[in-house]
Amino acid sequence: MMWNWSFAWHILPTILHGMVITIEATILGMLLALVLGLFWAGLLLLPNRWIFWSTHGITEFIRDTPLLIQLFFCYYVLPEIGITIPALLTGITVLGINYSAYTAEVYRAGLQNIPRGQWDAAKALNFTTWQTFTRIILPQAIPPIVPAMGNNLIAMFKDTPLLSTITVMEMLDRAMIIGDKTFRYLEPLTMVGILFLIISLMASALIGFTQRKILVRR
Amino acid sequence: MNHKASIEFANIHKSYQRTVVLENLNLTVAPGEHVVIIGPSGSGKSTILRLLMTLEKPDSGEILIEGESVWHTTRDGRNVDASPAHIRRMRGKVGMVFQHFNLFPHLRVLQNITEAPIRVMGMPRSQAVRRATDLLDRVGLADKAEAWPAELSGGQKQRVAIARALALQPRIMLFDEITSALDPEIAGQVLQLVLDLAKQTEMTMLFVTHQMRFARQIADRVLFFDRGRIIENGTPEQVLDHPQQPRTREFLNNVFQAS
Amino acid sequence: MLHMLPMMLRGALVTGEVTAGAIVVASVAASCAVAMRLSTLAALDWPARVYIELFRGTSALIQLFWAFYALPLVLPFRPSPIITAIVVLGLNGGAYGAEILRGALLSVPRGQHDAATALNFSATTKVFRVVLPQAWPLLLPPMANLFIDMLKNSALAGLVQVTDITFNAQILQESTLRNAEVYGLALVIYFIMALVLAGFMRLLERRMKFPVGARI
């Protein structure tokens, strides 16, 4: 079976339509991961060791289990406990929670790189803990971790095809539907692969660029 | 003793990107001679040693060791690039001690010394160990054979590095600012070890150093090196006490003021 | 829930097989790719670069589906699902492994290369006795992470008919409809497997340690 260009052109709009959903899921999932990850990182900073160990346990469990099973679990179990939400929303939530465990680590590394003296100086100027955190520490901690967050964004982007397993009509799902209907898998799957490749290569280049920018500024 | 020159540099050029490090360098060192190279940092002194050790390749010119070209051989009457085997054979005549020791951190002290004799010369392990133990004894570290490099002080590391280089029985030894990373007191001990060594052997020795007292003690000849060129060449008395070039005088004044 | 256990454990065995097989493939692929990348020949460097970018730039599931659905149409034979899964997940892991390996090798200081040359080591002796032993301690922690990622990625094999934990969990879920129990159990089994793998890697790490000073 050889590559059929006219077939490829014919299915391109359908696949590009799926790309919109892929990107939507990535962006919303990442926003959730950024917020929730900061929350975990904040909990890990608190001096209470019960909070520390339970937070650590939760994030460790999330990191050590497959995203696919986490998706299945939420997709099937949420309705059982009375939460019926669209599959896409379930997917975004699971992606966000999954990656929050990784962004938490990035935040933590960023926060640990802020010298003790910055906290001391803020205390000496009589800032509250919250003010210190939001106005002194975070603004210093965020820029250096932008590239690492970018890498997480790309990784999440490449994980979105998993949402196809819970009926989210993103790129891979559409490609597989086309394949199932026409028995031509080569074109749709290859096209999806190439689209992913193009976007992640561009994103990597962008991250490399930002990283150099940040390195220059520091 | 061999009547041929031990080392010969002929019209050597070397540059990195756009910076010229060595410019038309010509230098001959006699067998058993001790030559000290002094000069400001970044003047290309270390590059001479690195070229001899084949850590770098010259852009043009010839380097001869005991009359034989390091980088070229003749085939059918033509000068061609030497084979890796030839380069390794030439390399075997030279040993080097580095400024930052470069001991292998994952090998114990004794293994650091035995590794090359066993793997490069094919010496039986028992013999290599016996020789390494002798060498350690000679550099005053017999009790450190089983220590890790990280457990040693800087001076001890450099002694091990000297023993390691000696283990291959090179005919030429290169010492590249071997005390620059050491405290003055420790540096003195290491230099004393090298002075003793120089008296006991007939090896040709090249030193790059900032220690003028040591240079005076060990050198048969001192070269003052600046911006890729040898600008003064003579006995320690000539170069250190009666320098001819204003640039040399300026440098020596600065060094003596500093020490 | 107990009656699900035998089937899930049979799945766990297959998951272990897929992961182990993929790790072997990944190790070979990563070593070859790095050897090619570190060579000075562009003809070797470029194919390795393309391999790494191709597998890192696309998603593992797409690669797996492509190999399972599209590739057999152009291949003269159809490899078994488990072989397909092992090779694809292995090549995927190998692309990430290559970057880890390269980073570790390049982090061995230049002075170590100089010393090895000055002692007249052959290229092989230099690589195996000087560079690799020092790269190991740096290599192991990211390698442990990669292996755990590969264990988790092996769950994708269940989507192409490999009877691993995921596959068996789906069957159990369809037949019993006890969703929370089935997938909860699956999560726990994966978690335990990851902990075992991580523990093993940490053991390895501890055995590899040698005291490293600031400047050797």
PDB file of C-alpha atoms in Angstrom, chain A residues 18-207:
ATOM      1  CA  GLY A  18      -8.548  17.557  16.177  1.00  0.00           C
ATOM      2  CA  MET A  19      -5.421  19.630  16.646  1.00  0.00           C
ATOM      3  CA  VAL A  20      -7.526  22.470  18.050  1.00  0.00           C
ATOM      4  CA  ILE A  21      -8.745  20.124  20.762  1.00  0.00           C
ATOM      5  CA  THR A  22      -5.231  18.802  21.352  1.00  0.00           C
ATOM      6  CA  ILE A  23      -3.927  22.325  21.894  1.00  0.00           C
ATOM      7  CA  GLU A  24      -6.906  23.308  23.999  1.00  0.00           C
ATOM      8  CA  ALA A  25      -6.333  20.303  26.269  1.00  0.00           C
ATOM      9  CA  THR A  26      -2.624  21.074  26.518  1.00  0.00           C
ATOM     10  CA  ILE A  27      -3.080  24.709  27.469  1.00  0.00           C
ATOM     11  CA  LEU A  28      -5.858  24.158  29.978  1.00  0.00           C
ATOM     12  CA  GLY A  29      -4.134  21.108  31.419  1.00  0.00           C
ATOM     13  CA  MET A  30      -0.912  23.063  31.849  1.00  0.00           C
ATOM     14  CA  LEU A  31      -2.686  25.950  33.556  1.00  0.00           C
ATOM     15  CA  LEU A  32      -4.133  23.493  36.072  1.00  0.00           C
ATOM     16  CA  ALA A  33      -0.727  21.846  36.494  1.00  0.00           C
ATOM     17  CA  LEU A  34       0.943  25.232  37.098  1.00  0.00           C
ATOM     18  CA  VAL A  35      -1.557  26.241  39.784  1.00  0.00           C
ATOM     19  CA  LEU A  36      -1.834  22.863  41.494  1.00  0.00           C
ATOM     20  CA  GLY A  37       1.927  22.280  41.330  1.00  0.00           C
ATOM     21  CA  LEU A  38       2.569  25.570  43.103  1.00  0.00           C
ATOM     22  CA  PHE A  39       0.066  24.487  45.731  1.00  0.00           C
ATOM     23  CA  TRP A  40       1.953  21.201  46.284  1.00  0.00           C
ATOM     24  CA  ALA A  41       5.272  23.044  46.379  1.00  0.00           C
ATOM     25  CA  GLY A  42       3.862  25.458  48.942  1.00  0.00           C
ATOM     26  CA  LEU A  43       2.661  22.565  51.117  1.00  0.00           C
ATOM     27  CA  LEU A  44       6.082  20.947  50.876  1.00  0.00           C
ATOM     28  CA  LEU A  45       7.627  24.157  52.250  1.00  0.00           C
ATOM     29  CA  LEU A  46       5.449  24.174  55.358  1.00  0.00           C
ATOM     30  CA  PRO A  47       7.227  23.107  58.527  1.00  0.00           C
ATOM     31  CA  ASN A  48       4.604  20.441  59.381  1.00  0.00           C
ATOM     32  CA  ARG A  49       6.007  17.022  58.581  1.00  0.00           C
ATOM     33  CA  TRP A  50       2.590  15.321  58.331  1.00  0.00           C
ATOM     34  CA  ILE A  51       1.646  17.734  55.573  1.00  0.00           C
ATOM     35  CA  PHE A  52       5.031  17.223  53.998  1.00  0.00           C
ATOM     36  CA  TRP A  53       4.857  13.445  53.950  1.00  0.00           C
ATOM     37  CA  SER A  54       1.269  13.206  52.752  1.00  0.00           C
ATOM     38  CA  THR A  55       1.925  15.727  49.976  1.00  0.00           C
ATOM     39  CA  HIS A  56       5.083  13.886  49.089  1.00  0.00           C
ATOM     40  CA  GLY A  57       3.166  10.589  49.046  1.00  0.00           C
ATOM     41  CA  ILE A  58       0.422  11.940  46.797  1.00  0.00           C
ATOM     42  CA  THR A  59       2.779  13.435  44.245  1.00  0.00           C
ATOM     43  CA  GLU A  60       4.987  10.350  44.314  1.00  0.00           C
ATOM     44  CA  PHE A  61       1.973   8.098  43.649  1.00  0.00           C
ATOM     45  CA  ILE A  62       0.888  10.318  40.763  1.00  0.00           C
ATOM     46  CA  ARG A  63       4.369  10.243  39.273  1.00  0.00           C
ATOM     47  CA  ASP A  64       4.832   6.512  39.652  1.00  0.00           C
ATOM     48  CA  THR A  65       1.591   5.334  38.003  1.00  0.00           C
ATOM     49  CA  PRO A  66       0.676   5.429  34.304  1.00  0.00           C
ATOM     50  CA  LEU A  67      -1.283   8.402  33.062  1.00  0.00           C
ATOM     51  CA  LEU A  68      -3.377   5.993  31.004  1.00  0.00           C
ATOM     52  CA  ILE A  69      -4.686   4.146  34.081  1.00  0.00           C
ATOM     53  CA  GLN A  70      -5.264   7.446  35.878  1.00  0.00           C
ATOM     54  CA  LEU A  71      -7.401   8.484  32.905  1.00  0.00           C
ATOM     55  CA  PHE A  72      -9.368   5.221  32.938  1.00  0.00           C
ATOM     56  CA  PHE A  73      -9.843   5.460  36.683  1.00  0.00           C
ATOM     57  CA  CYS A  74     -11.295   8.960  36.572  1.00  0.00           C
ATOM     58  CA  TYR A  75     -13.272   8.375  33.403  1.00  0.00           C
ATOM     59  CA  TYR A  76     -15.064   5.358  34.858  1.00  0.00           C
ATOM     60  CA  VAL A  77     -15.151   6.211  38.546  1.00  0.00           C
ATOM     61  CA  LEU A  78     -16.161   9.893  38.506  1.00  0.00           C
ATOM     62  CA  PRO A  79     -19.672   9.143  37.128  1.00  0.00           C
ATOM     63  CA  GLU A  80     -20.089   6.486  39.819  1.00  0.00           C
ATOM     64  CA  ILE A  81     -19.674   9.095  42.522  1.00  0.00           C
ATOM     65  CA  GLY A  82     -22.111  11.400  40.769  1.00  0.00           C
ATOM     66  CA  ILE A  83     -19.707  13.611  38.832  1.00  0.00           C
ATOM     67  CA  THR A  84     -20.715  13.599  35.185  1.00  0.00           C
ATOM     68  CA  ILE A  85     -18.506  15.891  33.153  1.00  0.00           C
ATOM     69  CA  PRO A  86     -17.546  15.791  29.475  1.00  0.00           C
ATOM     70  CA  ALA A  87     -14.710  13.427  28.616  1.00  0.00           C
ATOM     71  CA  LEU A  88     -12.540  16.348  27.481  1.00  0.00           C
ATOM     72  CA  LEU A  89     -12.871  17.984  30.885  1.00  0.00           C
ATOM     73  CA  THR A  90     -11.982  14.709  32.606  1.00  0.00           C
ATOM     74  CA  GLY A  91      -8.963  14.442  30.343  1.00  0.00           C
ATOM     75  CA  ILE A  92      -7.816  17.988  31.031  1.00  0.00           C
ATOM     76  CA  THR A  93      -8.246  17.491  34.770  1.00  0.00           C
ATOM     77  CA  VAL A  94      -6.268  14.248  34.814  1.00  0.00           C
ATOM     78  CA  LEU A  95      -3.519  15.745  32.636  1.00  0.00           C
ATOM     79  CA  GLY A  96      -3.366  18.771  34.947  1.00  0.00           C
ATOM     80  CA  ILE A  97      -3.227  16.681  38.117  1.00  0.00           C
ATOM     81  CA  ASN A  98      -0.671  14.309  36.629  1.00  0.00           C
ATOM     82  CA  TYR A  99       1.655  17.095  35.560  1.00  0.00           C
ATOM     83  CA  SER A 100       1.148  19.046  38.783  1.00  0.00           C
ATOM     84  CA  ALA A 101       3.302  16.367  40.426  1.00  0.00           C
ATOM     85  CA  TYR A 102       6.106  17.269  38.039  1.00  0.00           C
ATOM     86  CA  THR A 103       5.665  21.042  38.126  1.00  0.00           C
ATOM     87  CA  ALA A 104       5.723  20.807  41.931  1.00  0.00           C
ATOM     88  CA  GLU A 105       9.256  19.416  41.703  1.00  0.00           C
ATOM     89  CA  VAL A 106      10.270  22.222  39.344  1.00  0.00           C
ATOM     90  CA  TYR A 107       8.850  24.880  41.674  1.00  0.00           C
ATOM     91  CA  ARG A 108      10.567  23.249  44.622  1.00  0.00           C
ATOM     92  CA  ALA A 109      13.941  23.273  42.891  1.00  0.00           C
ATOM     93  CA  GLY A 110      13.370  26.914  41.914  1.00  0.00           C
ATOM     94  CA  LEU A 111      12.442  27.898  45.451  1.00  0.00           C
ATOM     95  CA  GLN A 112      15.388  26.046  46.950  1.00  0.00           C
ATOM     96  CA  ASN A 113      17.702  28.066  44.736  1.00  0.00           C
ATOM     97  CA  ILE A 114      16.653  31.297  46.429  1.00  0.00           C
ATOM     98  CA  PRO A 115      19.282  32.068  49.055  1.00  0.00           C
ATOM     99  CA  ARG A 116      18.229  31.949  52.706  1.00  0.00           C
ATOM    100  CA  GLY A 117      19.326  35.594  52.935  1.00  0.00           C
ATOM    101  CA  GLN A 118      16.365  36.690  50.798  1.00  0.00           C
ATOM    102  CA  TRP A 119      13.928  35.343  53.388  1.00  0.00           C
ATOM    103  CA  ASP A 120      15.992  36.942  56.169  1.00  0.00           C
ATOM    104  CA  ALA A 121      16.092  40.294  54.400  1.00  0.00           C
ATOM    105  CA  ALA A 122      12.339  40.227  53.860  1.00  0.00           C
ATOM    106  CA  LYS A 123      11.797  39.375  57.506  1.00  0.00           C
ATOM    107  CA  ALA A 124      14.096  42.221  58.537  1.00  0.00           C
ATOM    108  CA  LEU A 125      11.933  44.563  56.447  1.00  0.00           C
ATOM    109  CA  ASN A 126       8.897  43.250  58.321  1.00  0.00           C
ATOM    110  CA  PHE A 127       7.088  41.692  55.338  1.00  0.00           C
ATOM    111  CA  THR A 128       4.509  39.056  56.146  1.00  0.00           C
ATOM    112  CA  THR A 129       5.247  35.462  55.067  1.00  0.00           C
ATOM    113  CA  TRP A 130       2.666  35.751  52.284  1.00  0.00           C
ATOM    114  CA  GLN A 131       4.151  39.040  51.069  1.00  0.00           C
ATOM    115  CA  THR A 132       7.634  37.566  51.188  1.00  0.00           C
ATOM    116  CA  PHE A 133       6.530  34.560  49.178  1.00  0.00           C
ATOM    117  CA  THR A 134       4.544  36.404  46.524  1.00  0.00           C
ATOM    118  CA  ARG A 135       6.559  39.610  46.197  1.00  0.00           C
ATOM    119  CA  ILE A 136      10.152  38.601  46.971  1.00  0.00           C
ATOM    120  CA  ILE A 137      10.637  34.874  46.532  1.00  0.00           C
ATOM    121  CA  LEU A 138       8.369  33.906  43.636  1.00  0.00           C
ATOM    122  CA  PRO A 139       9.444  36.740  41.295  1.00  0.00           C
ATOM    123  CA  GLN A 140      13.020  35.497  41.693  1.00  0.00           C
ATOM    124  CA  ALA A 141      12.166  31.815  41.506  1.00  0.00           C
ATOM    125  CA  ILE A 142       9.962  31.887  38.400  1.00  0.00           C
ATOM    126  CA  PRO A 143      12.253  33.124  35.561  1.00  0.00           C
ATOM    127  CA  PRO A 144      14.908  30.394  35.977  1.00  0.00           C
ATOM    128  CA  ILE A 145      12.264  27.644  35.891  1.00  0.00           C
ATOM    129  CA  VAL A 146      10.535  28.835  32.722  1.00  0.00           C
ATOM    130  CA  PRO A 147      12.496  26.439  30.469  1.00  0.00           C
ATOM    131  CA  ALA A 148      11.763  23.453  32.733  1.00  0.00           C
ATOM    132  CA  MET A 149       8.071  24.370  32.695  1.00  0.00           C
ATOM    133  CA  GLY A 150       8.278  24.639  28.921  1.00  0.00           C
ATOM    134  CA  ASN A 151       9.656  21.121  28.758  1.00  0.00           C
ATOM    135  CA  ASN A 152       6.741  19.942  30.872  1.00  0.00           C
ATOM    136  CA  LEU A 153       4.390  21.702  28.489  1.00  0.00           C
ATOM    137  CA  ILE A 154       5.882  19.827  25.526  1.00  0.00           C
ATOM    138  CA  ALA A 155       5.754  16.544  27.427  1.00  0.00           C
ATOM    139  CA  MET A 156       2.091  17.132  28.224  1.00  0.00           C
ATOM    140  CA  PHE A 157       1.396  18.026  24.614  1.00  0.00           C
ATOM    141  CA  LYS A 158       2.842  14.667  23.602  1.00  0.00           C
ATOM    142  CA  ASP A 159       0.695  12.913  26.211  1.00  0.00           C
ATOM    143  CA  THR A 160      -2.589  14.337  24.925  1.00  0.00           C
ATOM    144  CA  PRO A 161      -3.073  11.486  22.414  1.00  0.00           C
ATOM    145  CA  LEU A 162      -3.879   9.343  25.447  1.00  0.00           C
ATOM    146  CA  LEU A 163      -7.128  11.269  25.738  1.00  0.00           C
ATOM    147  CA  SER A 164      -8.272   9.409  22.629  1.00  0.00           C
ATOM    148  CA  THR A 165      -8.715   6.344  24.831  1.00  0.00           C
ATOM    149  CA  ILE A 166     -11.489   8.083  26.758  1.00  0.00           C
ATOM    150  CA  THR A 167     -13.316   9.213  23.577  1.00  0.00           C
ATOM    151  CA  VAL A 168     -11.868  12.720  23.362  1.00  0.00           C
ATOM    152  CA  MET A 169     -11.857  13.645  19.676  1.00  0.00           C
ATOM    153  CA  GLU A 170      -8.303  14.986  19.510  1.00  0.00           C
ATOM    154  CA  MET A 171      -5.914  14.361  16.616  1.00  0.00           C
ATOM    155  CA  LEU A 172      -5.069  10.719  17.228  1.00  0.00           C
ATOM    156  CA  ASP A 173      -8.698   9.789  17.860  1.00  0.00           C
ATOM    157  CA  ARG A 174      -9.755  11.332  14.567  1.00  0.00           C
ATOM    158  CA  ALA A 175      -6.903   9.618  12.749  1.00  0.00           C
ATOM    159  CA  MET A 176      -7.939   6.266  14.177  1.00  0.00           C
ATOM    160  CA  ILE A 177     -11.589   6.834  13.281  1.00  0.00           C
ATOM    161  CA  ILE A 178     -10.555   7.614   9.708  1.00  0.00           C
ATOM    162  CA  GLY A 179      -8.387   4.505   9.696  1.00  0.00           C
ATOM    163  CA  ASP A 180     -11.118   2.272  11.073  1.00  0.00           C
ATOM    164  CA  LYS A 181     -13.542   3.523   8.446  1.00  0.00           C
ATOM    165  CA  THR A 182     -11.250   3.460   5.386  1.00  0.00           C
ATOM    166  CA  PHE A 183      -8.684   0.837   6.431  1.00  0.00           C
ATOM    167  CA  ARG A 184      -6.054   3.371   5.501  1.00  0.00           C
ATOM    168  CA  TYR A 185      -4.031   3.998   8.642  1.00  0.00           C
ATOM    169  CA  LEU A 186      -0.776   5.047   6.990  1.00  0.00           C
ATOM    170  CA  GLU A 187      -1.790   8.560   5.955  1.00  0.00           C
ATOM    171  CA  PRO A 188      -3.736   9.709   9.011  1.00  0.00           C
ATOM    172  CA  LEU A 189      -1.294   8.275  11.550  1.00  0.00           C
ATOM    173  CA  THR A 190       1.764   9.573   9.701  1.00  0.00           C
ATOM    174  CA  MET A 191       0.187  13.014   9.372  1.00  0.00           C
ATOM    175  CA  VAL A 192      -0.598  13.151  13.071  1.00  0.00           C
ATOM    176  CA  GLY A 193       2.963  12.102  13.847  1.00  0.00           C
ATOM    177  CA  ILE A 194       4.407  14.793  11.590  1.00  0.00           C
ATOM    178  CA  LEU A 195       2.167  17.472  13.075  1.00  0.00           C
ATOM    179  CA  PHE A 196       3.304  16.500  16.558  1.00  0.00           C
ATOM    180  CA  LEU A 197       6.914  16.531  15.412  1.00  0.00           C
ATOM    181  CA  ILE A 198       6.626  19.992  13.870  1.00  0.00           C
ATOM    182  CA  ILE A 199       4.972  21.538  16.888  1.00  0.00           C
ATOM    183  CA  SER A 200       7.267  19.986  19.466  1.00  0.00           C
ATOM    184  CA  LEU A 201      10.387  20.878  17.475  1.00  0.00           C
ATOM    185  CA  MET A 202       9.217  24.470  17.211  1.00  0.00           C
ATOM    186  CA  ALA A 203       8.392  24.547  20.902  1.00  0.00           C
ATOM    187  CA  SER A 204      11.806  23.096  21.798  1.00  0.00           C
ATOM    188  CA  ALA A 205      13.517  25.741  19.708  1.00  0.00           C
ATOM    189  CA  LEU A 206      11.478  28.402  21.487  1.00  0.00           C
ATOM    190  CA  ILE A 207      12.467  27.020  24.877  1.00  0.00           C
TER     191      ILE A 207
END
